[in-house]
Amino acid sequence: MAFFNIEHRTLSNGEPRYKATVFVKSDERIVHGENTTFKKSIITINKRIHYERN
């Protein structure tokens, strides 16, 4: 099963950053994990992709 977490951070110059962390569990153990930082909100990006497909 996969899980995700999105953290909002503000840099010292005031710019927002969003850190997405995804990990995969199997038999109650984490078998894979990744994280990436974005300048734009993941939610905004997902909405844009959804609307472009339709």
Coordinates of C-alpha atoms in Angstrom, one line a residue:
M1 CA 0.0 0.0 0.0
A2 CA 1.3 3.5 -0.8
F3 CA 1.1 6.5 1.4
F4 CA 2.0 10.2 0.9
N5 CA 2.6 13.4 2.8
I6 CA 2.8 17.0 1.6
E7 CA 4.7 19.6 3.7
H8 CA 4.5 23.3 3.2
R9 CA 7.7 25.2 4.0
T10 CA 8.6 28.9 3.6
L11 CA 12.2 29.7 2.7
S12 CA 14.1 32.5 4.5
N13 CA 13.4 34.8 1.5
G14 CA 9.6 34.2 1.8
E15 CA 9.2 31.8 -1.1
P16 CA 6.9 28.8 -0.6
R17 CA 8.1 25.3 -1.2
Y18 CA 6.2 22.0 -1.0
K19 CA 7.8 18.7 -0.1
A20 CA 6.1 15.5 -1.2
T21 CA 7.1 12.3 0.4
V22 CA 5.8 8.9 -0.9
F23 CA 6.5 5.6 0.7
V24 CA 5.3 2.0 0.0
K25 CA 4.6 -0.5 2.7
S26 CA 4.5 -4.3 2.4
D27 CA 3.8 -6.5 5.4
E28 CA 3.9 -3.5 7.7
R29 CA 7.5 -2.6 6.5
I30 CA 8.5 0.3 4.4
V31 CA 9.9 -1.2 1.2
H32 CA 10.4 2.0 -0.8
G33 CA 10.4 5.8 -0.1
E34 CA 11.0 9.0 -2.1
N35 CA 10.7 12.7 -1.6
T36 CA 10.8 15.7 -3.9
T37 CA 10.5 19.4 -3.4
F38 CA 8.3 21.6 -5.7
K39 CA 8.0 25.3 -6.1
K40 CA 4.2 24.9 -6.8
S41 CA 1.6 23.1 -4.8
I42 CA 1.2 19.5 -5.8
I43 CA -2.6 19.9 -5.5
T44 CA -2.5 22.7 -8.0
I45 CA -0.4 20.6 -10.4
N46 CA -2.7 17.7 -10.1
K47 CA -5.8 19.8 -10.8
R48 CA -4.1 21.3 -13.9
I49 CA -3.3 17.8 -15.2
H50 CA -6.8 16.6 -14.5
Y51 CA -8.4 19.5 -16.4
E52 CA -5.9 19.2 -19.3
R53 CA -6.9 15.5 -19.8
N54 CA -10.7 16.4 -20.0

